[in-house]
């Protein structure tokens, strides 16, 4: 089955700097890759997603890149702000298991003022 | 209505109690999910309902019993739980279980088993 690895587990960056979180997946049939942000005590919220027919997607300060050959995808946050502090989860879903999302272990991002 | 709602927000129960968690969505989504989330861990899939039928049970102990009365409602019945079942229980929904659709999460029920 699918396995998703996420690095780093914790990340601290200076406000205004960029943050990058990386994930790898094992199932070459995976074709949908969402990223969720979870603030303390809150629900996971989708912040961006990418499908396997696209290599990069951007939404304001957030971008995701996908390398299907290497089976890895990354989240890039530019001009970080205090409200970006949260736990970020990458995830992957295979076409063969349309209902099942496999999550990475999470990255706790802290923004230093 | 573009939200998934869950009740109650918090629940404390003893190991002999019976309680139920409730999830509701009015977005016309036909897939609904139960996840369990322990502190500092990702959500862990428990059950998936597709078109009101149970399609995935991730080998969850029988003390957890899901129910989908209609396309908008999802319940999780709890009986004889153990302290290690204490966690945040998240409900989610997505539009069409056959397609690669985004899952939207509810706020969760924080459960404490004493």
PDB file of C-alpha atoms in Angstrom:
ATOM      1  CA  UNK A   1       0.000   0.000   0.000  1.00  0.00           C
ATOM      2  CA  UNK A   2       0.865   3.665  -0.128  1.00  0.00           C
ATOM      3  CA  UNK A   3       3.396   5.106   2.303  1.00  0.00           C
ATOM      4  CA  UNK A   4       4.036   8.846   2.664  1.00  0.00           C
ATOM      5  CA  UNK A   5       7.142  10.189   4.385  1.00  0.00           C
ATOM      6  CA  UNK A   6       7.367  13.831   5.439  1.00  0.00           C
ATOM      7  CA  UNK A   7      10.371  15.941   6.471  1.00  0.00           C
ATOM      8  CA  UNK A   8      11.283  17.779   8.574  1.00  0.00           C
ATOM      9  CA  UNK A   9       9.175  16.977  11.623  1.00  0.00           C
ATOM     10  CA  UNK A  10       9.794  20.471  13.020  1.00  0.00           C
ATOM     11  CA  UNK A  11      10.792  23.666  11.266  1.00  0.00           C
ATOM     12  CA  UNK A  12      11.510  27.102  12.682  1.00  0.00           C
ATOM     13  CA  UNK A  13      11.959  30.068  10.352  1.00  0.00           C
ATOM     14  CA  UNK A  14      12.317  33.805  10.779  1.00  0.00           C
ATOM     15  CA  UNK A  15       9.249  35.833   9.919  1.00  0.00           C
ATOM     16  CA  UNK A  16       9.489  36.912   6.310  1.00  0.00           C
ATOM     17  CA  UNK A  17      11.697  33.988   5.274  1.00  0.00           C
ATOM     18  CA  UNK A  18      10.575  30.996   3.228  1.00  0.00           C
ATOM     19  CA  UNK A  19       9.665  27.535   4.503  1.00  0.00           C
ATOM     20  CA  UNK A  20       9.876  24.281   2.564  1.00  0.00           C
ATOM     21  CA  UNK A  21       8.349  20.949   3.578  1.00  0.00           C
ATOM     22  CA  UNK A  22       9.094  17.802   1.591  1.00  0.00           C
ATOM     23  CA  UNK A  23       7.199  14.543   1.134  1.00  0.00           C
ATOM     24  CA  UNK A  24       7.842  11.313  -0.724  1.00  0.00           C
ATOM     25  CA  UNK A  25       5.322   8.647  -1.662  1.00  0.00           C
ATOM     26  CA  UNK A  26       5.696   5.016  -2.629  1.00  0.00           C
ATOM     27  CA  UNK A  27       2.695   4.174  -4.847  1.00  0.00           C
ATOM     28  CA  UNK A  28       3.282   5.222  -8.445  1.00  0.00           C
ATOM     29  CA  UNK A  29      -0.522   5.061  -8.970  1.00  0.00           C
ATOM     30  CA  UNK A  30      -1.038   7.996  -6.597  1.00  0.00           C
ATOM     31  CA  UNK A  31      -2.393  10.946  -8.505  1.00  0.00           C
ATOM     32  CA  UNK A  32      -3.785  13.431  -5.987  1.00  0.00           C
ATOM     33  CA  UNK A  33      -1.708  15.249  -3.363  1.00  0.00           C
ATOM     34  CA  UNK A  34      -3.413  17.588  -0.871  1.00  0.00           C
ATOM     35  CA  UNK A  35      -1.755  19.633   1.849  1.00  0.00           C
ATOM     36  CA  UNK A  36      -3.562  20.321   5.107  1.00  0.00           C
ATOM     37  CA  UNK A  37      -2.816  22.921   7.780  1.00  0.00           C
ATOM     38  CA  UNK A  38      -3.894  22.219  11.328  1.00  0.00           C
ATOM     39  CA  UNK A  39      -3.711  24.940  13.953  1.00  0.00           C
ATOM     40  CA  UNK A  40      -3.679  23.957  17.614  1.00  0.00           C
ATOM     41  CA  UNK A  41      -7.075  22.616  18.646  1.00  0.00           C
ATOM     42  CA  UNK A  42      -8.556  23.119  15.184  1.00  0.00           C
ATOM     43  CA  UNK A  43      -9.594  20.950  12.266  1.00  0.00           C
ATOM     44  CA  UNK A  44      -7.233  20.107   9.380  1.00  0.00           C
ATOM     45  CA  UNK A  45      -7.898  22.575   6.571  1.00  0.00           C
ATOM     46  CA  UNK A  46      -6.961  22.098   2.949  1.00  0.00           C
ATOM     47  CA  UNK A  47      -4.561  24.835   1.859  1.00  0.00           C
ATOM     48  CA  UNK A  48      -3.538  23.605  -1.581  1.00  0.00           C
ATOM     49  CA  UNK A  49      -3.627  20.442  -3.656  1.00  0.00           C
ATOM     50  CA  UNK A  50      -2.063  19.186  -6.861  1.00  0.00           C
ATOM     51  CA  UNK A  51      -2.967  16.450  -9.313  1.00  0.00           C
ATOM     52  CA  UNK A  52      -0.477  14.278 -11.109  1.00  0.00           C
ATOM     53  CA  UNK A  53      -0.989  15.937 -14.503  1.00  0.00           C
ATOM     54  CA  UNK A  54       0.444  19.200 -13.124  1.00  0.00           C
ATOM     55  CA  UNK A  55       4.018  19.898 -12.001  1.00  0.00           C
ATOM     56  CA  UNK A  56       3.463  23.053 -10.007  1.00  0.00           C
ATOM     57  CA  UNK A  57       0.604  25.030  -8.515  1.00  0.00           C
ATOM     58  CA  UNK A  58       0.658  28.382  -6.765  1.00  0.00           C
ATOM     59  CA  UNK A  59      -1.828  30.261  -4.595  1.00  0.00           C
ATOM     60  CA  UNK A  60      -0.536  33.610  -3.333  1.00  0.00           C
ATOM     61  CA  UNK A  61       2.301  32.812  -0.866  1.00  0.00           C
ATOM     62  CA  UNK A  62       1.851  29.055  -1.099  1.00  0.00           C
ATOM     63  CA  UNK A  63       3.116  26.770  -3.853  1.00  0.00           C
ATOM     64  CA  UNK A  64       3.345  23.031  -4.317  1.00  0.00           C
ATOM     65  CA  UNK A  65       5.657  21.201  -6.701  1.00  0.00           C
ATOM     66  CA  UNK A  66       5.377  17.586  -7.825  1.00  0.00           C
ATOM     67  CA  UNK A  67       8.075  15.365  -9.316  1.00  0.00           C
ATOM     68  CA  UNK A  68       6.325  12.185 -10.462  1.00  0.00           C
ATOM     69  CA  UNK A  69       9.521  10.499 -11.586  1.00  0.00           C
ATOM     70  CA  UNK A  70      11.144  10.878  -8.193  1.00  0.00           C
ATOM     71  CA  UNK A  71       7.804  10.464  -6.370  1.00  0.00           C
ATOM     72  CA  UNK A  72       8.194  13.512  -4.250  1.00  0.00           C
ATOM     73  CA  UNK A  73       6.271  16.721  -3.708  1.00  0.00           C
ATOM     74  CA  UNK A  74       6.990  19.839  -1.702  1.00  0.00           C
ATOM     75  CA  UNK A  75       5.178  22.744  -0.073  1.00  0.00           C
ATOM     76  CA  UNK A  76       6.739  26.191  -0.326  1.00  0.00           C
ATOM     77  CA  UNK A  77       5.574  29.100   1.823  1.00  0.00           C
ATOM     78  CA  UNK A  78       7.117  32.487   1.032  1.00  0.00           C
ATOM     79  CA  UNK A  79       7.153  35.656   3.154  1.00  0.00           C
ATOM     80  CA  UNK A  80       6.112  33.690   6.231  1.00  0.00           C
ATOM     81  CA  UNK A  81       3.868  35.332   8.796  1.00  0.00           C
ATOM     82  CA  UNK A  82       3.057  34.458  12.444  1.00  0.00           C
ATOM     83  CA  UNK A  83      -0.313  33.019  11.386  1.00  0.00           C
ATOM     84  CA  UNK A  84       1.536  30.401   9.311  1.00  0.00           C
ATOM     85  CA  UNK A  85       2.551  28.685  12.556  1.00  0.00           C
ATOM     86  CA  UNK A  86       0.760  25.314  12.577  1.00  0.00           C
ATOM     87  CA  UNK A  87       1.213  21.634  11.813  1.00  0.00           C
ATOM     88  CA  UNK A  88       1.249  20.858   8.094  1.00  0.00           C
ATOM     89  CA  UNK A  89       0.325  17.421   6.707  1.00  0.00           C
ATOM     90  CA  UNK A  90       1.020  16.239   3.200  1.00  0.00           C
ATOM     91  CA  UNK A  91      -1.099  13.413   1.827  1.00  0.00           C
ATOM     92  CA  UNK A  92      -1.448  11.196  -1.201  1.00  0.00           C
ATOM     93  CA  UNK A  93      -4.316   9.320  -2.763  1.00  0.00           C
ATOM     94  CA  UNK A  94      -4.143   6.528  -5.288  1.00  0.00           C
ATOM     95  CA  UNK A  95      -6.553   6.197  -8.199  1.00  0.00           C
ATOM     96  CA  UNK A  96      -7.098   2.605  -7.107  1.00  0.00           C
ATOM     97  CA  UNK A  97      -8.306   3.716  -3.679  1.00  0.00           C
ATOM     98  CA  UNK A  98     -10.209   6.882  -4.443  1.00  0.00           C
ATOM     99  CA  UNK A  99     -11.675   7.237  -0.966  1.00  0.00           C
ATOM    100  CA  UNK A 100      -8.517   6.705   1.060  1.00  0.00           C
ATOM    101  CA  UNK A 101      -5.993   9.428   1.831  1.00  0.00           C
ATOM    102  CA  UNK A 102      -2.609   8.498   3.296  1.00  0.00           C
ATOM    103  CA  UNK A 103      -1.150  11.251   5.452  1.00  0.00           C
ATOM    104  CA  UNK A 104       2.452  12.096   6.150  1.00  0.00           C
ATOM    105  CA  UNK A 105       3.561  12.336   9.770  1.00  0.00           C
ATOM    106  CA  UNK A 106       3.297  16.126   9.893  1.00  0.00           C
ATOM    107  CA  UNK A 107       5.631  19.130  10.185  1.00  0.00           C
ATOM    108  CA  UNK A 108       5.320  21.581  13.057  1.00  0.00           C
ATOM    109  CA  UNK A 109       6.175  24.991  11.599  1.00  0.00           C
ATOM    110  CA  UNK A 110       7.061  27.828  13.962  1.00  0.00           C
ATOM    111  CA  UNK A 111       7.541  31.397  12.751  1.00  0.00           C
ATOM    112  CA  UNK A 112       9.996  33.425  14.867  1.00  0.00           C
ATOM    113  CA  UNK A 113       9.164  37.150  15.152  1.00  0.00           C
TER     114      UNK A 113
ATOM    115  CA  UNK B   1     -23.901  25.539   3.976  1.00  0.00           C
ATOM    116  CA  UNK B   2     -20.259  24.748   3.224  1.00  0.00           C
ATOM    117  CA  UNK B   3     -19.229  23.156   6.488  1.00  0.00           C
ATOM    118  CA  UNK B   4     -19.029  19.821   8.188  1.00  0.00           C
ATOM    119  CA  UNK B   5     -20.374  20.058  11.722  1.00  0.00           C
ATOM    120  CA  UNK B   6     -19.814  17.710  14.633  1.00  0.00           C
ATOM    121  CA  UNK B   7     -21.408  17.296  18.044  1.00  0.00           C
ATOM    122  CA  UNK B   8     -20.528  17.246  20.828  1.00  0.00           C
ATOM    123  CA  UNK B   9     -17.303  19.282  20.882  1.00  0.00           C
ATOM    124  CA  UNK B  10     -16.090  17.527  24.010  1.00  0.00           C
ATOM    125  CA  UNK B  11     -17.100  14.234  25.606  1.00  0.00           C
ATOM    126  CA  UNK B  12     -15.998  12.525  28.793  1.00  0.00           C
ATOM    127  CA  UNK B  13     -17.172   8.978  29.304  1.00  0.00           C
ATOM    128  CA  UNK B  14     -16.510   6.005  31.515  1.00  0.00           C
ATOM    129  CA  UNK B  15     -15.500   2.619  30.179  1.00  0.00           C
ATOM    130  CA  UNK B  16     -19.002   1.209  30.711  1.00  0.00           C
ATOM    131  CA  UNK B  17     -20.862   4.085  29.073  1.00  0.00           C
ATOM    132  CA  UNK B  18     -22.568   4.179  25.693  1.00  0.00           C
ATOM    133  CA  UNK B  19     -22.372   7.408  23.754  1.00  0.00           C
ATOM    134  CA  UNK B  20     -22.663   8.608  20.175  1.00  0.00           C
ATOM    135  CA  UNK B  21     -20.815  11.150  18.067  1.00  0.00           C
ATOM    136  CA  UNK B  22     -22.704  12.968  15.347  1.00  0.00           C
ATOM    137  CA  UNK B  23     -21.549  14.471  12.061  1.00  0.00           C
ATOM    138  CA  UNK B  24     -23.585  16.439   9.560  1.00  0.00           C
ATOM    139  CA  UNK B  25     -22.997  18.025   6.166  1.00  0.00           C
ATOM    140  CA  UNK B  26     -25.384  19.694   3.748  1.00  0.00           C
ATOM    141  CA  UNK B  27     -23.048  20.050   0.776  1.00  0.00           C
ATOM    142  CA  UNK B  28     -24.511  17.076  -1.097  1.00  0.00           C
ATOM    143  CA  UNK B  29     -21.335  15.074  -0.518  1.00  0.00           C
ATOM    144  CA  UNK B  30     -21.746  11.340  -1.002  1.00  0.00           C
ATOM    145  CA  UNK B  31     -18.653  10.127   0.853  1.00  0.00           C
ATOM    146  CA  UNK B  32     -18.237  10.525   4.607  1.00  0.00           C
ATOM    147  CA  UNK B  33     -15.372   9.492   6.828  1.00  0.00           C
ATOM    148  CA  UNK B  34     -14.432   8.933  10.441  1.00  0.00           C
ATOM    149  CA  UNK B  35     -10.848   9.580  11.531  1.00  0.00           C
ATOM    150  CA  UNK B  36      -9.128   9.253  14.889  1.00  0.00           C
ATOM    151  CA  UNK B  37      -6.309  11.667  15.719  1.00  0.00           C
ATOM    152  CA  UNK B  38      -3.950  11.318  18.650  1.00  0.00           C
ATOM    153  CA  UNK B  39      -1.829  14.240  19.802  1.00  0.00           C
ATOM    154  CA  UNK B  40       1.038  15.152  17.448  1.00  0.00           C
ATOM    155  CA  UNK B  41      -0.045  12.476  14.949  1.00  0.00           C
ATOM    156  CA  UNK B  42      -1.815  12.622  11.580  1.00  0.00           C
ATOM    157  CA  UNK B  43      -5.480  11.665  11.272  1.00  0.00           C
ATOM    158  CA  UNK B  44      -5.930   7.894  11.092  1.00  0.00           C
ATOM    159  CA  UNK B  45      -8.755   6.581   8.908  1.00  0.00           C
ATOM    160  CA  UNK B  46     -11.377   4.448  10.652  1.00  0.00           C
ATOM    161  CA  UNK B  47     -14.389   4.150   8.332  1.00  0.00           C
ATOM    162  CA  UNK B  48     -15.562   5.331   4.923  1.00  0.00           C
ATOM    163  CA  UNK B  49     -19.182   5.511   3.771  1.00  0.00           C
ATOM    164  CA  UNK B  50     -19.844   5.803   0.037  1.00  0.00           C
ATOM    165  CA  UNK B  51     -23.443   6.513  -0.994  1.00  0.00           C
ATOM    166  CA  UNK B  52     -24.576   5.657   2.539  1.00  0.00           C
ATOM    167  CA  UNK B  53     -22.931   2.225   2.455  1.00  0.00           C
ATOM    168  CA  UNK B  54     -19.885   1.222   4.479  1.00  0.00           C
ATOM    169  CA  UNK B  55     -17.057   0.819   1.981  1.00  0.00           C
ATOM    170  CA  UNK B  56     -13.949   0.818   4.165  1.00  0.00           C
ATOM    171  CA  UNK B  57     -13.446  -0.438   7.733  1.00  0.00           C
ATOM    172  CA  UNK B  58      -9.811  -0.124   8.727  1.00  0.00           C
ATOM    173  CA  UNK B  59      -9.970  -3.089  11.132  1.00  0.00           C
ATOM    174  CA  UNK B  60     -11.498  -0.922  13.816  1.00  0.00           C
ATOM    175  CA  UNK B  61     -12.499  -2.677  17.090  1.00  0.00           C
ATOM    176  CA  UNK B  62     -16.202  -3.462  17.376  1.00  0.00           C
ATOM    177  CA  UNK B  63     -16.578  -1.099  20.340  1.00  0.00           C
ATOM    178  CA  UNK B  64     -16.772   1.565  17.592  1.00  0.00           C
ATOM    179  CA  UNK B  65     -19.913   1.200  15.493  1.00  0.00           C
ATOM    180  CA  UNK B  66     -20.579   3.574  12.587  1.00  0.00           C
ATOM    181  CA  UNK B  67     -23.965   4.386  11.144  1.00  0.00           C
ATOM    182  CA  UNK B  68     -25.055   6.449   8.151  1.00  0.00           C
ATOM    183  CA  UNK B  69     -28.819   7.121   8.474  1.00  0.00           C
ATOM    184  CA  UNK B  70     -28.912   9.293   5.343  1.00  0.00           C
ATOM    185  CA  UNK B  71     -26.649  11.136   2.937  1.00  0.00           C
ATOM    186  CA  UNK B  72     -26.194  14.086   5.327  1.00  0.00           C
ATOM    187  CA  UNK B  73     -25.638  12.325   8.630  1.00  0.00           C
ATOM    188  CA  UNK B  74     -22.932  10.103  10.036  1.00  0.00           C
ATOM    189  CA  UNK B  75     -22.873   8.696  13.539  1.00  0.00           C
ATOM    190  CA  UNK B  76     -20.240   6.867  15.539  1.00  0.00           C
ATOM    191  CA  UNK B  77     -21.608   4.789  18.397  1.00  0.00           C
ATOM    192  CA  UNK B  78     -19.226   4.143  21.258  1.00  0.00           C
ATOM    193  CA  UNK B  79     -19.498   1.344  23.812  1.00  0.00           C
ATOM    194  CA  UNK B  80     -17.088  -0.105  26.358  1.00  0.00           C
ATOM    195  CA  UNK B  81     -14.208   2.107  25.285  1.00  0.00           C
ATOM    196  CA  UNK B  82     -10.726   1.956  26.746  1.00  0.00           C
ATOM    197  CA  UNK B  83      -8.633   4.891  28.033  1.00  0.00           C
ATOM    198  CA  UNK B  84      -6.364   4.536  24.969  1.00  0.00           C
ATOM    199  CA  UNK B  85      -9.354   5.446  22.800  1.00  0.00           C
ATOM    200  CA  UNK B  86      -9.104   8.998  24.114  1.00  0.00           C
ATOM    201  CA  UNK B  87      -8.417  11.159  21.053  1.00  0.00           C
ATOM    202  CA  UNK B  88      -9.846  13.756  18.688  1.00  0.00           C
ATOM    203  CA  UNK B  89     -12.455  12.138  16.432  1.00  0.00           C
ATOM    204  CA  UNK B  90     -12.773  13.879  13.098  1.00  0.00           C
ATOM    205  CA  UNK B  91     -15.492  13.521  10.537  1.00  0.00           C
ATOM    206  CA  UNK B  92     -14.877  14.448   6.908  1.00  0.00           C
ATOM    207  CA  UNK B  93     -16.822  14.448   3.677  1.00  0.00           C
ATOM    208  CA  UNK B  94     -16.070  14.595  -0.037  1.00  0.00           C
ATOM    209  CA  UNK B  95     -18.259  15.091  -3.055  1.00  0.00           C
ATOM    210  CA  UNK B  96     -17.963  11.862  -5.029  1.00  0.00           C
ATOM    211  CA  UNK B  97     -16.168   8.794  -3.684  1.00  0.00           C
ATOM    212  CA  UNK B  98     -15.378   7.633  -7.226  1.00  0.00           C
ATOM    213  CA  UNK B  99     -13.341  10.711  -8.070  1.00  0.00           C
ATOM    214  CA  UNK B 100     -10.317  12.447  -6.640  1.00  0.00           C
ATOM    215  CA  UNK B 101     -12.242  14.937  -4.579  1.00  0.00           C
ATOM    216  CA  UNK B 102     -11.060  17.004  -1.660  1.00  0.00           C
ATOM    217  CA  UNK B 103     -12.005  15.888   1.830  1.00  0.00           C
ATOM    218  CA  UNK B 104     -13.397  18.570   4.139  1.00  0.00           C
ATOM    219  CA  UNK B 105     -13.015  18.044   7.857  1.00  0.00           C
ATOM    220  CA  UNK B 106     -15.335  18.881  10.716  1.00  0.00           C
ATOM    221  CA  UNK B 107     -14.021  20.508  13.915  1.00  0.00           C
ATOM    222  CA  UNK B 108     -13.846  17.183  15.729  1.00  0.00           C
ATOM    223  CA  UNK B 109     -15.038  15.755  19.025  1.00  0.00           C
ATOM    224  CA  UNK B 110     -12.413  15.596  21.743  1.00  0.00           C
ATOM    225  CA  UNK B 111     -13.081  12.370  23.633  1.00  0.00           C
ATOM    226  CA  UNK B 112     -11.714  11.458  27.047  1.00  0.00           C
ATOM    227  CA  UNK B 113     -12.291   7.937  28.344  1.00  0.00           C
ATOM    228  CA  UNK B 114     -11.834   7.511  32.073  1.00  0.00           C
TER     229      UNK B 114
END
